[in-house]
Amino acid sequence: MRCPFCGHDDAQVKDSRPSEDGTAIRRRRFCGACSQRFTTIERVQLRELVVVKSDQRRVPFDRDKLSRSIRIALRKRPVQEERIERIVNSIVRKLESSGESDVPSKQIGELVMDTLKEVDDVAYVRFASVYRDFREARDFEQFLGQLGDKLEPEPETG
C-alpha cells in the first residue's frame, strides 16, 4: 500500500478489525519512511459497476458519491451513523447482486428514494428535490401533496 503522505510504497499494517456490520475491514497502517499513520478500508466487491447516465454516458460507480448524497439528505436528522452505513451497504449490495454490470442512474436514484422514504420523510423530500430536479415551488407543492396523501392515516371504520 502506497503512503498517501510521502508516496512510499511499503506501508505496514499495524492493526486490522472488522467494521461494525462486518462488511468491511479497517486497517491501521504505518509508513516506515515518513512515520505517518493512516487508515484503509477493504470491502468485498462482487462486480465492477458502471453507471449509465440519462444522456447515455457511462461512468464508474462511485460508492463515496452515493454515501455523500445520502448523508446530505440525512444531515441533522435523527439517524445514527451506523444506520447510514447499513443503508449505503444495502443499496450497493442490491446493485451488485442484480446480475448487471451496467446500472442506469435512474435505478440508483429510485433505490435511494425508496430507502429514504422508509427511513425519514424529511430526508426523502430533500433527496427528491435534487433527484427530481424541482424547478419551481409548484413542483414541491405537487410532490408534498402526493407524499401527504400517502402519510394521512386511514379513516377508522365502524
mmCIF file of C-alpha atoms in Angstrom, residues 17-155:
data_model
loop_
_atom_site.group_PDB
_atom_site.id
_atom_site.type_symbol
_atom_site.label_atom_id
_atom_site.label_comp_id
_atom_site.label_asym_id
_atom_site.label_seq_id
_atom_site.Cartn_x
_atom_site.Cartn_y
_atom_site.Cartn_z
ATOM 1 C CA ARG A 17 -10.511 -5.142 12.657
ATOM 2 C CA PRO A 18 -13.913 -5.752 11.071
ATOM 3 C CA SER A 19 -16.359 -2.880 10.711
ATOM 4 C CA GLU A 20 -19.489 -2.694 12.865
ATOM 5 C CA ASP A 21 -21.649 -4.591 10.384
ATOM 6 C CA GLY A 22 -18.921 -6.993 9.279
ATOM 7 C CA THR A 23 -18.973 -5.882 5.633
ATOM 8 C CA ALA A 24 -15.534 -4.239 5.667
ATOM 9 C CA ILE A 25 -12.149 -4.433 7.340
ATOM 10 C CA ARG A 26 -10.470 -1.339 8.761
ATOM 11 C CA ARG A 27 -6.683 -1.467 8.638
ATOM 12 C CA ARG A 28 -4.487 0.931 10.587
ATOM 13 C CA ARG A 29 -1.242 1.434 8.664
ATOM 14 C CA PHE A 30 2.162 2.950 9.397
ATOM 15 C CA CYS A 31 4.676 4.317 6.889
ATOM 16 C CA GLY A 32 8.261 3.469 7.809
ATOM 17 C CA ALA A 33 9.618 6.247 5.577
ATOM 18 C CA CYS A 34 7.725 9.258 6.994
ATOM 19 C CA SER A 35 6.273 7.754 10.231
ATOM 20 C CA GLN A 36 2.723 8.841 9.345
ATOM 21 C CA ARG A 37 -0.286 6.701 10.243
ATOM 22 C CA PHE A 38 -3.425 6.279 8.147
ATOM 23 C CA THR A 39 -6.460 4.027 7.855
ATOM 24 C CA THR A 40 -7.637 1.999 4.869
ATOM 25 C CA ILE A 41 -10.924 0.184 4.457
ATOM 26 C CA GLU A 42 -11.373 -3.028 2.459
ATOM 27 C CA ARG A 43 -14.785 -4.103 1.154
ATOM 28 C CA VAL A 44 -15.946 -7.055 -0.890
ATOM 29 C CA GLN A 45 -16.758 -6.047 -4.436
ATOM 30 C CA LEU A 46 -18.860 -8.563 -6.330
ATOM 31 C CA ARG A 47 -18.521 -6.865 -9.705
ATOM 32 C CA GLU A 48 -17.366 -3.648 -11.313
ATOM 33 C CA LEU A 49 -20.428 -1.450 -11.698
ATOM 34 C CA VAL A 50 -20.839 1.158 -14.416
ATOM 35 C CA VAL A 51 -23.483 3.874 -14.108
ATOM 36 C CA VAL A 52 -25.340 4.688 -17.312
ATOM 37 C CA LYS A 53 -26.415 8.341 -17.134
ATOM 38 C CA SER A 54 -29.600 9.676 -18.761
ATOM 39 C CA ASP A 55 -27.526 11.068 -21.665
ATOM 40 C CA GLN A 56 -26.052 7.533 -22.111
ATOM 41 C CA ARG A 57 -22.616 8.492 -20.735
ATOM 42 C CA ARG A 58 -21.016 5.652 -18.807
ATOM 43 C CA VAL A 59 -19.071 6.373 -15.621
ATOM 44 C CA PRO A 60 -17.632 4.050 -12.970
ATOM 45 C CA PHE A 61 -19.887 3.575 -9.936
ATOM 46 C CA ASP A 62 -18.686 5.689 -7.004
ATOM 47 C CA ARG A 63 -19.723 4.356 -3.592
ATOM 48 C CA ASP A 64 -18.475 7.540 -1.934
ATOM 49 C CA LYS A 65 -20.743 9.687 -4.125
ATOM 50 C CA LEU A 66 -23.733 7.551 -3.136
ATOM 51 C CA SER A 67 -22.760 7.808 0.525
ATOM 52 C CA ARG A 68 -22.314 11.610 0.304
ATOM 53 C CA SER A 69 -25.721 12.164 -1.278
ATOM 54 C CA ILE A 70 -27.455 10.038 1.371
ATOM 55 C CA ARG A 71 -25.557 11.816 4.162
ATOM 56 C CA ILE A 72 -26.546 15.222 2.759
ATOM 57 C CA ALA A 73 -30.200 14.188 2.692
ATOM 58 C CA LEU A 74 -29.940 12.893 6.277
ATOM 59 C CA ARG A 75 -27.918 15.848 7.614
ATOM 60 C CA LYS A 76 -29.188 16.972 11.036
ATOM 61 C CA ARG A 77 -31.781 14.200 11.099
ATOM 62 C CA PRO A 78 -32.063 11.685 13.961
ATOM 63 C CA VAL A 79 -30.384 8.825 12.102
ATOM 64 C CA GLN A 80 -27.325 7.113 13.567
ATOM 65 C CA GLU A 81 -24.086 6.878 11.575
ATOM 66 C CA GLU A 82 -24.200 3.064 11.706
ATOM 67 C CA ARG A 83 -27.644 3.081 10.116
ATOM 68 C CA ILE A 84 -26.445 5.336 7.310
ATOM 69 C CA GLU A 85 -23.583 2.930 6.624
ATOM 70 C CA ARG A 86 -26.035 -0.004 6.589
ATOM 71 C CA ILE A 87 -28.250 1.900 4.121
ATOM 72 C CA VAL A 88 -25.326 2.518 1.769
ATOM 73 C CA ASN A 89 -24.139 -1.106 2.086
ATOM 74 C CA SER A 90 -27.649 -2.374 1.389
ATOM 75 C CA ILE A 91 -28.038 -0.288 -1.769
ATOM 76 C CA VAL A 92 -24.596 -1.297 -3.060
ATOM 77 C CA ARG A 93 -25.339 -4.968 -2.321
ATOM 78 C CA LYS A 94 -28.644 -4.741 -4.247
ATOM 79 C CA LEU A 95 -26.871 -3.177 -7.215
ATOM 80 C CA GLU A 96 -24.048 -5.730 -7.215
ATOM 81 C CA SER A 97 -26.354 -8.710 -6.819
ATOM 82 C CA SER A 98 -28.690 -7.578 -9.600
ATOM 83 C CA GLY A 99 -26.554 -9.516 -12.066
ATOM 84 C CA GLU A 100 -25.974 -6.485 -14.267
ATOM 85 C CA SER A 101 -22.722 -4.541 -14.500
ATOM 86 C CA ASP A 102 -24.398 -1.580 -16.229
ATOM 87 C CA VAL A 103 -26.775 0.201 -13.872
ATOM 88 C CA PRO A 104 -28.989 3.084 -15.020
ATOM 89 C CA SER A 105 -28.603 6.167 -12.795
ATOM 90 C CA LYS A 106 -32.404 6.241 -12.565
ATOM 91 C CA GLN A 107 -32.355 2.806 -10.876
ATOM 92 C CA ILE A 108 -29.884 4.056 -8.262
ATOM 93 C CA GLY A 109 -31.964 7.175 -7.625
ATOM 94 C CA GLU A 110 -35.138 5.147 -7.206
ATOM 95 C CA LEU A 111 -33.426 2.737 -4.782
ATOM 96 C CA VAL A 112 -32.275 5.695 -2.683
ATOM 97 C CA MET A 113 -35.744 7.279 -2.810
ATOM 98 C CA ASP A 114 -37.436 4.036 -1.717
ATOM 99 C CA THR A 115 -34.978 3.584 1.129
ATOM 100 C CA LEU A 116 -35.168 7.181 2.382
ATOM 101 C CA LYS A 117 -38.971 7.081 2.278
ATOM 102 C CA GLU A 118 -38.830 4.293 4.875
ATOM 103 C CA VAL A 119 -36.119 5.953 6.984
ATOM 104 C CA ASP A 120 -37.006 9.661 7.216
ATOM 105 C CA ASP A 121 -39.635 11.790 5.438
ATOM 106 C CA VAL A 122 -37.543 14.975 5.558
ATOM 107 C CA ALA A 123 -34.520 13.235 4.031
ATOM 108 C CA TYR A 124 -36.816 11.714 1.411
ATOM 109 C CA VAL A 125 -38.090 15.172 0.400
ATOM 110 C CA ARG A 126 -34.570 16.645 0.423
ATOM 111 C CA PHE A 127 -33.245 13.919 -1.857
ATOM 112 C CA ALA A 128 -36.304 14.106 -4.111
ATOM 113 C CA SER A 129 -35.911 17.857 -4.558
ATOM 114 C CA VAL A 130 -32.494 17.309 -6.139
ATOM 115 C CA TYR A 131 -33.161 13.958 -7.820
ATOM 116 C CA ARG A 132 -36.449 15.058 -9.399
ATOM 117 C CA ASP A 133 -34.940 18.473 -10.175
ATOM 118 C CA PHE A 134 -37.732 20.664 -8.805
ATOM 119 C CA ARG A 135 -37.602 23.998 -10.623
ATOM 120 C CA GLU A 136 -40.481 25.872 -9.026
ATOM 121 C CA ALA A 137 -42.351 25.942 -5.738
ATOM 122 C CA ARG A 138 -45.279 24.352 -7.607
ATOM 123 C CA ASP A 139 -43.184 21.229 -8.206
ATOM 124 C CA PHE A 140 -42.522 20.963 -4.462
ATOM 125 C CA GLU A 141 -46.171 21.537 -3.719
ATOM 126 C CA GLN A 142 -47.278 18.714 -6.009
ATOM 127 C CA PHE A 143 -44.688 16.328 -4.599
ATOM 128 C CA LEU A 144 -45.592 17.146 -1.000
ATOM 129 C CA GLY A 145 -49.270 16.745 -1.851
ATOM 130 C CA GLN A 146 -48.584 13.226 -3.128
ATOM 131 C CA LEU A 147 -46.489 12.488 -0.054
ATOM 132 C CA GLY A 148 -49.211 13.879 2.218
ATOM 133 C CA ASP A 149 -51.787 11.579 0.645
ATOM 134 C CA LYS A 150 -49.600 8.588 1.479
ATOM 135 C CA LEU A 151 -48.942 9.756 5.052
ATOM 136 C CA GLU A 152 -52.520 10.536 6.106
ATOM 137 C CA PRO A 153 -53.953 7.883 8.396
ATOM 138 C CA GLU A 154 -56.720 5.729 7.012
ATOM 139 C CA PRO A 155 -60.178 6.627 8.344
#
